[in-house]
Amino acid sequence: MPVIPLISQEEIQQKVQELGQKITQDYQGKELDVVGVLKGCFLFMADLIRHIQLPLTCDFIRVSSYGDQKVSSGVVRFDFDVTQPITNKHVLLVEDIIDTGLTINYLLQNFQTRNPASLKVCSLLHKPENTRKKVQIDYLGFTIPNKFVIGYGLDFAGKYRNLPYVGILEEDAEP
Ligand code: IMP
């Protein structure tokens, strides 16, 4: 299916560098536990942590809410959890995209019960038009229109994650 570019590789790399620098400033003197939400976060997180000049650990979780559909089911299932406790750690949750907000809202509530020293959210993309649960995004790359996007870690039915840019599948583009 043809892909219409939305955010270029250069724009992404520039933004990721800015986010890394901001995070570095904000957490000066602290250690960070960067927790990525798989699978979509893996390219973004790999690039982001290379711009964070702080001692940090990385961990990953996986939740499912979409299957192969392009519409949120509203149901969040924990597939696997962090490998180390987050209690008393400065946790930064890294998401590829916040769409309805249901996933990140669930994760924030769940993580908060484990008493981290602090808990913040970093997301590459946000689709505000689709919000069902409003959440504070502490570090945000780009606000995008309500289109289904793929690339730079984001998939449709498991494919397109390897694109170095973010694009819209043509069937989802404006006529
Ligand atoms: P939310 O719970 O609706 O905020 O959705 C969050 C998750 O849905 C993301 O982590 C993605 O895995 C997936 N998702 C939402 N919108 C898109 C999209 O446009 N492209 C690819 N995946 C998406």
Short mmCIF file of N, CA and C and ligand atoms in Angstrom, two decimals:
data_model
loop_
_atom_site.label_atom_id
_atom_site.label_comp_id
_atom_site.label_asym_id
_atom_site.label_seq_id
_atom_site.Cartn_x
_atom_site.Cartn_y
_atom_site.Cartn_z
N MET A 1 0.85 -1.20 0.00
CA MET A 1 0.00 0.00 0.00
C MET A 1 0.89 1.25 0.00
N PRO A 2 0.62 2.24 -0.85
CA PRO A 2 1.47 3.43 -0.89
C PRO A 2 1.42 4.21 0.43
N VAL A 3 2.54 4.82 0.77
CA VAL A 3 2.67 5.56 2.03
C VAL A 3 2.93 7.03 1.72
N ILE A 4 2.19 7.91 2.36
CA ILE A 4 2.40 9.35 2.18
C ILE A 4 3.21 9.87 3.36
N PRO A 5 4.42 10.40 3.10
CA PRO A 5 5.26 10.86 4.21
C PRO A 5 4.58 11.97 5.00
N LEU A 6 4.70 11.89 6.32
CA LEU A 6 4.11 12.92 7.20
C LEU A 6 5.21 13.65 7.98
N ILE A 7 6.13 12.88 8.57
CA ILE A 7 7.24 13.49 9.31
C ILE A 7 8.53 12.85 8.80
N SER A 8 9.44 13.67 8.31
CA SER A 8 10.65 13.15 7.67
C SER A 8 11.64 12.61 8.70
N GLN A 9 12.56 11.82 8.19
CA GLN A 9 13.63 11.26 9.03
C GLN A 9 14.40 12.40 9.73
N GLU A 10 14.68 13.47 8.98
CA GLU A 10 15.46 14.59 9.53
C GLU A 10 14.67 15.29 10.65
N GLU A 11 13.39 15.50 10.42
CA GLU A 11 12.56 16.15 11.46
C GLU A 11 12.51 15.29 12.72
N ILE A 12 12.38 13.98 12.53
CA ILE A 12 12.33 13.08 13.68
C ILE A 12 13.64 13.15 14.45
N GLN A 13 14.75 13.05 13.74
CA GLN A 13 16.06 13.02 14.41
C GLN A 13 16.32 14.33 15.16
N GLN A 14 15.93 15.44 14.57
CA GLN A 14 16.09 16.75 15.21
C GLN A 14 15.28 16.80 16.51
N LYS A 15 14.04 16.34 16.42
CA LYS A 15 13.14 16.37 17.59
C LYS A 15 13.62 15.44 18.69
N VAL A 16 14.08 14.26 18.30
CA VAL A 16 14.54 13.29 19.30
C VAL A 16 15.75 13.86 20.06
N GLN A 17 16.61 14.54 19.32
CA GLN A 17 17.77 15.18 19.96
C GLN A 17 17.31 16.23 20.98
N GLU A 18 16.33 17.05 20.59
CA GLU A 18 15.80 18.09 21.50
C GLU A 18 15.19 17.47 22.75
N LEU A 19 14.42 16.40 22.54
CA LEU A 19 13.78 15.73 23.69
C LEU A 19 14.85 15.18 24.64
N GLY A 20 15.87 14.56 24.08
CA GLY A 20 16.96 13.99 24.89
C GLY A 20 17.65 15.07 25.71
N GLN A 21 17.87 16.23 25.08
CA GLN A 21 18.55 17.32 25.78
C GLN A 21 17.67 17.86 26.92
N LYS A 22 16.38 17.97 26.65
CA LYS A 22 15.45 18.48 27.68
C LYS A 22 15.40 17.51 28.87
N ILE A 23 15.31 16.23 28.57
CA ILE A 23 15.26 15.21 29.63
C ILE A 23 16.56 15.26 30.44
N THR A 24 17.67 15.39 29.76
CA THR A 24 18.97 15.47 30.45
C THR A 24 18.98 16.64 31.43
N GLN A 25 18.49 17.80 30.99
CA GLN A 25 18.45 18.98 31.88
C GLN A 25 17.54 18.73 33.07
N ASP A 26 16.34 18.20 32.79
CA ASP A 26 15.32 18.06 33.84
C ASP A 26 15.70 17.06 34.93
N TYR A 27 16.50 16.07 34.58
CA TYR A 27 16.83 15.02 35.55
C TYR A 27 18.27 15.13 36.06
N GLN A 28 18.87 16.33 35.95
CA GLN A 28 20.25 16.51 36.40
C GLN A 28 20.46 15.96 37.81
N GLY A 29 21.53 15.19 38.00
CA GLY A 29 21.85 14.67 39.33
C GLY A 29 21.05 13.43 39.71
N LYS A 30 20.19 12.98 38.78
CA LYS A 30 19.37 11.80 39.08
C LYS A 30 19.71 10.65 38.14
N GLU A 31 19.25 9.49 38.54
CA GLU A 31 19.34 8.32 37.67
C GLU A 31 17.97 8.03 37.11
N LEU A 32 17.94 7.59 35.88
CA LEU A 32 16.65 7.42 35.20
C LEU A 32 16.42 5.95 34.89
N ASP A 33 15.15 5.52 35.00
CA ASP A 33 14.76 4.19 34.53
C ASP A 33 13.82 4.40 33.34
N VAL A 34 14.32 4.14 32.15
CA VAL A 34 13.54 4.38 30.93
C VAL A 34 12.80 3.09 30.59
N VAL A 35 11.47 3.16 30.61
CA VAL A 35 10.65 1.97 30.37
C VAL A 35 9.88 2.14 29.06
N GLY A 36 10.21 1.34 28.08
CA GLY A 36 9.59 1.44 26.77
C GLY A 36 8.38 0.52 26.65
N VAL A 37 7.36 1.02 25.95
CA VAL A 37 6.16 0.22 25.70
C VAL A 37 6.31 -0.41 24.31
N LEU A 38 6.57 -1.71 24.31
CA LEU A 38 6.79 -2.44 23.06
C LEU A 38 5.48 -2.70 22.34
N LYS A 39 5.50 -2.94 20.99
CA LYS A 39 6.73 -2.96 20.22
C LYS A 39 7.07 -1.58 19.66
N GLY A 40 6.06 -0.73 19.57
CA GLY A 40 6.21 0.51 18.81
C GLY A 40 7.33 1.44 19.23
N CYS A 41 7.78 1.33 20.49
CA CYS A 41 8.75 2.29 21.01
C CYS A 41 10.19 2.02 20.58
N PHE A 42 10.46 0.86 20.00
CA PHE A 42 11.85 0.39 19.98
C PHE A 42 12.82 1.27 19.19
N LEU A 43 12.39 1.85 18.07
CA LEU A 43 13.30 2.73 17.32
C LEU A 43 13.45 4.07 18.04
N PHE A 44 12.33 4.62 18.45
CA PHE A 44 12.33 5.92 19.14
C PHE A 44 13.18 5.84 20.41
N MET A 45 12.96 4.81 21.21
CA MET A 45 13.69 4.71 22.48
C MET A 45 15.19 4.52 22.24
N ALA A 46 15.53 3.73 21.23
CA ALA A 46 16.95 3.49 20.93
C ALA A 46 17.64 4.80 20.56
N ASP A 47 16.95 5.64 19.78
CA ASP A 47 17.53 6.94 19.40
C ASP A 47 17.52 7.91 20.58
N LEU A 48 16.40 7.91 21.31
CA LEU A 48 16.24 8.87 22.41
C LEU A 48 17.32 8.70 23.49
N ILE A 49 17.55 7.48 23.93
CA ILE A 49 18.49 7.29 25.06
C ILE A 49 19.91 7.68 24.67
N ARG A 50 20.20 7.68 23.38
CA ARG A 50 21.54 8.11 22.96
C ARG A 50 21.71 9.62 23.04
N HIS A 51 20.62 10.33 23.28
CA HIS A 51 20.71 11.78 23.49
C HIS A 51 20.48 12.16 24.95
N ILE A 52 20.37 11.17 25.82
CA ILE A 52 20.21 11.45 27.26
C ILE A 52 21.56 11.23 27.94
N GLN A 53 22.13 12.31 28.44
CA GLN A 53 23.46 12.23 29.07
C GLN A 53 23.30 12.08 30.58
N LEU A 54 22.81 10.93 30.99
CA LEU A 54 22.58 10.64 32.41
C LEU A 54 22.82 9.15 32.63
N PRO A 55 23.11 8.74 33.88
CA PRO A 55 23.12 7.31 34.14
C PRO A 55 21.69 6.78 34.03
N LEU A 56 21.48 5.73 33.27
CA LEU A 56 20.10 5.23 33.13
C LEU A 56 20.07 3.71 32.93
N THR A 57 18.92 3.15 33.28
CA THR A 57 18.66 1.75 32.97
C THR A 57 17.47 1.71 32.00
N CYS A 58 17.38 0.60 31.26
CA CYS A 58 16.28 0.44 30.32
C CYS A 58 15.50 -0.81 30.66
N ASP A 59 14.21 -0.72 30.53
CA ASP A 59 13.37 -1.89 30.70
C ASP A 59 12.22 -1.77 29.71
N PHE A 60 11.46 -2.85 29.56
CA PHE A 60 10.38 -2.84 28.57
C PHE A 60 9.16 -3.54 29.13
N ILE A 61 7.99 -3.06 28.68
CA ILE A 61 6.76 -3.77 28.96
C ILE A 61 6.06 -3.96 27.63
N ARG A 62 5.07 -4.85 27.66
CA ARG A 62 4.27 -5.00 26.44
C ARG A 62 2.80 -5.12 26.82
N VAL A 63 2.00 -4.29 26.20
CA VAL A 63 0.56 -4.38 26.39
C VAL A 63 -0.09 -4.47 25.02
N SER A 64 -1.25 -5.07 24.97
CA SER A 64 -1.99 -5.14 23.70
C SER A 64 -3.32 -4.45 23.87
N SER A 65 -3.69 -3.72 22.84
CA SER A 65 -5.04 -3.15 22.85
C SER A 65 -5.65 -3.15 21.46
N TYR A 66 -4.83 -3.39 20.44
CA TYR A 66 -5.33 -3.20 19.09
C TYR A 66 -5.47 -4.46 18.25
N GLY A 67 -4.68 -5.49 18.47
CA GLY A 67 -4.65 -6.61 17.53
C GLY A 67 -4.24 -6.08 16.18
N ASP A 68 -4.87 -6.53 15.13
CA ASP A 68 -4.53 -6.05 13.79
C ASP A 68 -5.51 -4.96 13.33
N GLN A 69 -6.32 -4.46 14.25
CA GLN A 69 -7.30 -3.46 13.88
C GLN A 69 -6.70 -2.06 13.97
N LYS A 70 -7.33 -1.10 13.29
CA LYS A 70 -6.85 0.27 13.34
C LYS A 70 -7.66 1.11 14.32
N VAL A 71 -8.58 0.49 15.03
CA VAL A 71 -9.43 1.23 15.98
C VAL A 71 -9.22 0.64 17.37
N SER A 72 -9.08 1.52 18.37
CA SER A 72 -8.83 1.05 19.73
C SER A 72 -9.99 0.21 20.26
N SER A 73 -9.66 -0.92 20.88
CA SER A 73 -10.70 -1.75 21.48
C SER A 73 -11.07 -1.21 22.86
N GLY A 74 -10.19 -0.37 23.41
CA GLY A 74 -10.41 0.14 24.76
C GLY A 74 -10.01 -0.85 25.83
N VAL A 75 -9.60 -2.04 25.41
CA VAL A 75 -9.20 -3.08 26.36
C VAL A 75 -7.67 -3.18 26.34
N VAL A 76 -7.06 -3.03 27.51
CA VAL A 76 -5.61 -3.10 27.61
C VAL A 76 -5.22 -4.37 28.34
N ARG A 77 -4.37 -5.16 27.73
CA ARG A 77 -3.93 -6.42 28.34
C ARG A 77 -2.42 -6.36 28.55
N PHE A 78 -1.96 -6.73 29.76
CA PHE A 78 -0.53 -6.76 30.06
C PHE A 78 0.06 -8.05 29.51
N ASP A 79 0.92 -7.99 28.52
CA ASP A 79 1.54 -9.20 27.98
C ASP A 79 2.79 -9.59 28.77
N PHE A 80 3.67 -8.60 29.02
CA PHE A 80 4.76 -8.82 29.98
C PHE A 80 5.17 -7.52 30.64
N ASP A 81 5.83 -7.70 31.80
CA ASP A 81 6.09 -6.58 32.71
C ASP A 81 7.58 -6.26 32.76
N VAL A 82 7.94 -5.21 33.49
CA VAL A 82 9.36 -4.87 33.68
C VAL A 82 10.09 -6.02 34.38
N THR A 83 11.39 -6.08 34.17
CA THR A 83 12.17 -7.16 34.78
C THR A 83 12.74 -6.76 36.14
N GLN A 84 12.76 -5.44 36.41
CA GLN A 84 13.25 -4.94 37.70
C GLN A 84 12.18 -4.06 38.33
N PRO A 85 12.05 -4.10 39.67
CA PRO A 85 11.03 -3.25 40.32
C PRO A 85 11.28 -1.76 40.03
N ILE A 86 10.21 -0.97 39.96
CA ILE A 86 10.36 0.46 39.69
C ILE A 86 10.25 1.30 40.97
N THR A 87 10.02 0.64 42.09
CA THR A 87 9.88 1.34 43.37
C THR A 87 11.09 2.23 43.63
N ASN A 88 10.83 3.50 44.01
CA ASN A 88 11.86 4.51 44.32
C ASN A 88 12.73 4.91 43.13
N LYS A 89 12.31 4.56 41.94
CA LYS A 89 13.09 4.97 40.75
C LYS A 89 12.40 6.14 40.04
N HIS A 90 13.20 6.91 39.31
CA HIS A 90 12.66 7.95 38.44
C HIS A 90 12.34 7.31 37.10
N VAL A 91 11.05 7.04 36.91
CA VAL A 91 10.63 6.25 35.74
C VAL A 91 10.14 7.17 34.62
N LEU A 92 10.66 6.94 33.43
CA LEU A 92 10.18 7.64 32.24
C LEU A 92 9.58 6.60 31.29
N LEU A 93 8.26 6.67 31.13
CA LEU A 93 7.57 5.75 30.22
C LEU A 93 7.68 6.27 28.79
N VAL A 94 8.13 5.44 27.88
CA VAL A 94 8.32 5.87 26.49
C VAL A 94 7.33 5.16 25.58
N GLU A 95 6.50 5.95 24.92
CA GLU A 95 5.46 5.45 24.00
C GLU A 95 5.76 5.93 22.59
N ASP A 96 5.31 5.17 21.61
CA ASP A 96 5.41 5.63 20.22
C ASP A 96 4.33 6.66 19.93
N ILE A 97 3.09 6.36 20.37
CA ILE A 97 1.98 7.26 20.05
C ILE A 97 0.90 7.17 21.12
N ILE A 98 0.32 8.32 21.43
CA ILE A 98 -0.83 8.35 22.32
C ILE A 98 -2.03 8.78 21.48
N ASP A 99 -2.99 7.87 21.41
CA ASP A 99 -4.14 8.04 20.52
C ASP A 99 -5.36 8.35 21.39
N THR A 100 -6.08 7.33 21.85
CA THR A 100 -7.21 7.57 22.76
C THR A 100 -6.72 7.94 24.16
N GLY A 101 -5.49 7.53 24.50
CA GLY A 101 -4.96 7.76 25.84
C GLY A 101 -5.28 6.61 26.79
N LEU A 102 -6.03 5.63 26.32
CA LEU A 102 -6.45 4.52 27.20
C LEU A 102 -5.25 3.71 27.68
N THR A 103 -4.32 3.42 26.79
CA THR A 103 -3.16 2.59 27.16
C THR A 103 -2.30 3.29 28.21
N ILE A 104 -1.93 4.53 27.93
CA ILE A 104 -1.01 5.22 28.83
C ILE A 104 -1.69 5.52 30.17
N ASN A 105 -2.99 5.78 30.13
CA ASN A 105 -3.74 6.01 31.36
C ASN A 105 -3.71 4.76 32.24
N TYR A 106 -3.93 3.64 31.63
CA TYR A 106 -3.88 2.37 32.36
C TYR A 106 -2.48 2.15 32.94
N LEU A 107 -1.46 2.39 32.12
CA LEU A 107 -0.09 2.16 32.58
C LEU A 107 0.31 3.10 33.71
N LEU A 108 -0.10 4.36 33.61
CA LEU A 108 0.24 5.32 34.67
C LEU A 108 -0.40 4.91 35.99
N GLN A 109 -1.66 4.52 35.92
CA GLN A 109 -2.35 4.08 37.15
C GLN A 109 -1.67 2.84 37.74
N ASN A 110 -1.35 1.91 36.88
CA ASN A 110 -0.71 0.67 37.32
C ASN A 110 0.67 0.95 37.93
N PHE A 111 1.47 1.76 37.25
CA PHE A 111 2.84 2.06 37.72
C PHE A 111 2.82 2.87 39.01
N GLN A 112 1.85 3.78 39.13
CA GLN A 112 1.79 4.63 40.32
C GLN A 112 1.64 3.80 41.59
N THR A 113 0.92 2.67 41.50
CA THR A 113 0.71 1.82 42.69
C THR A 113 2.02 1.19 43.16
N ARG A 114 3.05 1.22 42.32
CA ARG A 114 4.32 0.58 42.71
C ARG A 114 5.30 1.57 43.35
N ASN A 115 4.81 2.78 43.61
CA ASN A 115 5.59 3.82 44.31
C ASN A 115 6.95 4.15 43.69
N PRO A 116 6.95 4.60 42.44
CA PRO A 116 8.20 5.12 41.87
C PRO A 116 8.55 6.46 42.52
N ALA A 117 9.83 6.87 42.47
CA ALA A 117 10.21 8.19 43.00
C ALA A 117 9.54 9.27 42.17
N SER A 118 9.46 9.06 40.86
CA SER A 118 8.71 9.95 39.97
C SER A 118 8.30 9.16 38.75
N LEU A 119 7.29 9.68 38.06
CA LEU A 119 6.76 8.96 36.89
C LEU A 119 6.35 9.98 35.83
N LYS A 120 7.01 9.90 34.67
CA LYS A 120 6.69 10.84 33.58
C LYS A 120 6.52 10.07 32.28
N VAL A 121 5.96 10.78 31.31
CA VAL A 121 5.65 10.17 30.02
C VAL A 121 6.36 10.91 28.89
N CYS A 122 6.96 10.14 27.99
CA CYS A 122 7.55 10.70 26.78
C CYS A 122 6.93 9.95 25.59
N SER A 123 6.32 10.70 24.67
CA SER A 123 5.74 10.05 23.50
C SER A 123 6.20 10.76 22.23
N LEU A 124 6.49 9.98 21.21
CA LEU A 124 6.90 10.59 19.94
C LEU A 124 5.73 11.33 19.31
N LEU A 125 4.53 10.70 19.35
CA LEU A 125 3.38 11.27 18.64
C LEU A 125 2.16 11.37 19.55
N HIS A 126 1.28 12.32 19.21
CA HIS A 126 0.01 12.46 19.93
C HIS A 126 -1.08 12.82 18.93
N LYS A 127 -2.21 12.08 19.03
CA LYS A 127 -3.37 12.40 18.18
C LYS A 127 -4.46 12.95 19.09
N PRO A 128 -4.45 14.25 19.37
CA PRO A 128 -5.38 14.79 20.38
C PRO A 128 -6.86 14.66 20.02
N GLU A 129 -7.17 14.62 18.71
CA GLU A 129 -8.58 14.56 18.30
C GLU A 129 -9.29 13.30 18.78
N ASN A 130 -8.51 12.29 19.10
CA ASN A 130 -9.09 11.00 19.45
C ASN A 130 -9.13 10.74 20.96
N THR A 131 -8.81 11.77 21.74
CA THR A 131 -8.65 11.58 23.19
C THR A 131 -9.92 11.05 23.85
N ARG A 132 -9.76 9.97 24.61
CA ARG A 132 -10.85 9.48 25.47
C ARG A 132 -10.48 9.58 26.93
N LYS A 133 -9.18 9.49 27.22
CA LYS A 133 -8.67 9.72 28.57
C LYS A 133 -7.57 10.76 28.45
N LYS A 134 -7.74 11.91 29.09
CA LYS A 134 -6.74 12.96 28.99
C LYS A 134 -5.56 12.64 29.90
N VAL A 135 -4.37 12.66 29.36
CA VAL A 135 -3.18 12.41 30.18
C VAL A 135 -2.15 13.50 29.90
N GLN A 136 -1.34 13.78 30.92
CA GLN A 136 -0.27 14.75 30.73
C GLN A 136 0.91 14.06 30.03
N ILE A 137 1.30 14.62 28.89
CA ILE A 137 2.48 14.09 28.19
C ILE A 137 3.62 15.05 28.50
N ASP A 138 4.58 14.59 29.30
CA ASP A 138 5.63 15.48 29.79
C ASP A 138 6.61 15.85 28.68
N TYR A 139 6.88 14.90 27.80
CA TYR A 139 7.79 15.15 26.68
C TYR A 139 7.12 14.62 25.41
N LEU A 140 6.84 15.54 24.47
CA LEU A 140 6.12 15.14 23.26
C LEU A 140 6.90 15.56 22.02
N GLY A 141 6.97 14.63 21.06
CA GLY A 141 7.62 14.94 19.80
C GLY A 141 6.71 15.76 18.90
N PHE A 142 5.64 15.15 18.39
CA PHE A 142 4.78 15.80 17.40
C PHE A 142 3.30 15.56 17.69
N THR A 143 2.51 16.60 17.48
CA THR A 143 1.05 16.47 17.47
C THR A 143 0.64 16.23 16.03
N ILE A 144 -0.17 15.19 15.80
CA ILE A 144 -0.54 14.85 14.42
C ILE A 144 -2.05 14.77 14.26
N PRO A 145 -2.53 14.86 13.01
CA PRO A 145 -3.98 14.73 12.78
C PRO A 145 -4.47 13.31 13.04
N ASN A 146 -5.77 13.15 13.07
CA ASN A 146 -6.36 11.86 13.39
C ASN A 146 -6.32 10.90 12.18
N LYS A 147 -5.11 10.51 11.83
CA LYS A 147 -4.87 9.57 10.74
C LYS A 147 -4.11 8.37 11.28
N PHE A 148 -4.28 7.23 10.65
CA PHE A 148 -3.51 6.07 11.09
C PHE A 148 -2.11 6.16 10.47
N VAL A 149 -1.10 6.25 11.33
CA VAL A 149 0.27 6.43 10.85
C VAL A 149 1.12 5.18 11.06
N ILE A 150 2.13 5.07 10.23
CA ILE A 150 3.03 3.91 10.32
C ILE A 150 4.48 4.40 10.12
N GLY A 151 5.41 3.52 10.46
CA GLY A 151 6.83 3.84 10.27
C GLY A 151 7.51 4.24 11.56
N TYR A 152 8.84 4.19 11.57
CA TYR A 152 9.67 4.54 12.73
C TYR A 152 9.15 3.80 13.98
N GLY A 153 8.91 2.51 13.81
CA GLY A 153 8.47 1.66 14.91
C GLY A 153 6.98 1.36 14.90
N LEU A 154 6.18 2.24 14.27
CA LEU A 154 4.73 2.02 14.27
C LEU A 154 4.33 1.11 13.12
N ASP A 155 3.36 0.25 13.40
CA ASP A 155 2.99 -0.77 12.41
C ASP A 155 1.54 -0.67 11.99
N PHE A 156 1.27 -1.34 10.87
CA PHE A 156 -0.10 -1.73 10.55
C PHE A 156 -0.04 -3.23 10.27
N ALA A 157 -0.78 -4.01 11.04
CA ALA A 157 -0.77 -5.47 10.94
C ALA A 157 0.66 -6.01 10.95
N GLY A 158 1.50 -5.41 11.80
CA GLY A 158 2.86 -5.92 12.00
C GLY A 158 3.89 -5.41 11.02
N LYS A 159 3.45 -4.69 10.00
CA LYS A 159 4.39 -4.24 8.97
C LYS A 159 4.67 -2.73 9.05
N TYR A 160 5.66 -2.29 8.30
CA TYR A 160 6.06 -0.89 8.12
C TYR A 160 6.90 -0.33 9.27
N ARG A 161 7.22 -1.13 10.29
CA ARG A 161 7.97 -0.59 11.43
C ARG A 161 9.35 -0.09 11.02
N ASN A 162 9.88 -0.64 9.94
CA ASN A 162 11.26 -0.34 9.54
C ASN A 162 11.41 0.95 8.75
N LEU A 163 10.33 1.64 8.42
CA LEU A 163 10.48 2.91 7.70
C LEU A 163 11.20 3.92 8.59
N PRO A 164 12.15 4.68 8.06
CA PRO A 164 12.87 5.65 8.91
C PRO A 164 12.10 6.95 9.14
N TYR A 165 10.93 7.06 8.53
CA TYR A 165 10.09 8.26 8.69
C TYR A 165 8.68 7.81 9.11
N VAL A 166 7.82 8.78 9.46
CA VAL A 166 6.42 8.47 9.80
C VAL A 166 5.54 8.87 8.61
N GLY A 167 4.66 7.96 8.22
CA GLY A 167 3.79 8.24 7.08
C GLY A 167 2.37 7.76 7.32
N ILE A 168 1.50 8.13 6.38
CA ILE A 168 0.09 7.73 6.42
C ILE A 168 -0.14 6.73 5.29
N LEU A 169 -0.82 5.65 5.59
CA LEU A 169 -1.18 4.71 4.53
C LEU A 169 -2.17 5.41 3.60
N GLU A 170 -1.97 5.23 2.30
CA GLU A 170 -2.73 6.03 1.33
C GLU A 170 -4.25 5.91 1.51
N GLU A 171 -4.74 4.74 1.82
CA GLU A 171 -6.19 4.58 1.97
C GLU A 171 -6.74 5.43 3.09
N ASP A 172 -5.83 5.89 3.99
CA ASP A 172 -6.24 6.70 5.14
C ASP A 172 -5.98 8.19 4.91
N ALA A 173 -5.41 8.52 3.74
CA ALA A 173 -5.07 9.92 3.46
C ALA A 173 -6.30 10.69 2.97
N GLU A 174 -6.15 12.02 2.93
CA GLU A 174 -7.25 12.86 2.40
C GLU A 174 -7.51 12.50 0.94
N PRO A 175 -8.75 12.53 0.46
CA PRO A 175 -9.00 12.25 -0.95
C PRO A 175 -8.41 13.34 -1.86
P1 IMP B 1 -4.26 4.44 22.75
O1 IMP B 1 -4.49 3.52 23.89
O2 IMP B 1 -5.49 4.61 21.90
O3 IMP B 1 -3.67 5.76 23.15
O4 IMP B 1 -3.26 3.72 21.74
C1 IMP B 1 -1.95 3.51 22.02
C2 IMP B 1 -1.39 2.42 21.13
O5 IMP B 1 -2.19 2.18 19.97
C3 IMP B 1 -0.03 2.82 20.60
O6 IMP B 1 1.00 2.45 21.48
C4 IMP B 1 0.02 2.09 19.28
O7 IMP B 1 0.53 0.77 19.46
C5 IMP B 1 -1.40 1.99 18.82
N1 IMP B 1 -1.74 3.05 17.84
C6 IMP B 1 -2.57 4.10 18.01
N2 IMP B 1 -2.64 4.87 16.92
C7 IMP B 1 -1.83 4.30 16.01
C8 IMP B 1 -1.45 4.65 14.66
O8 IMP B 1 -1.87 5.66 14.06
N3 IMP B 1 -0.57 3.81 14.08
C9 IMP B 1 -0.06 2.70 14.68
N4 IMP B 1 -0.37 2.35 15.92
C10 IMP B 1 -1.25 3.14 16.59
#
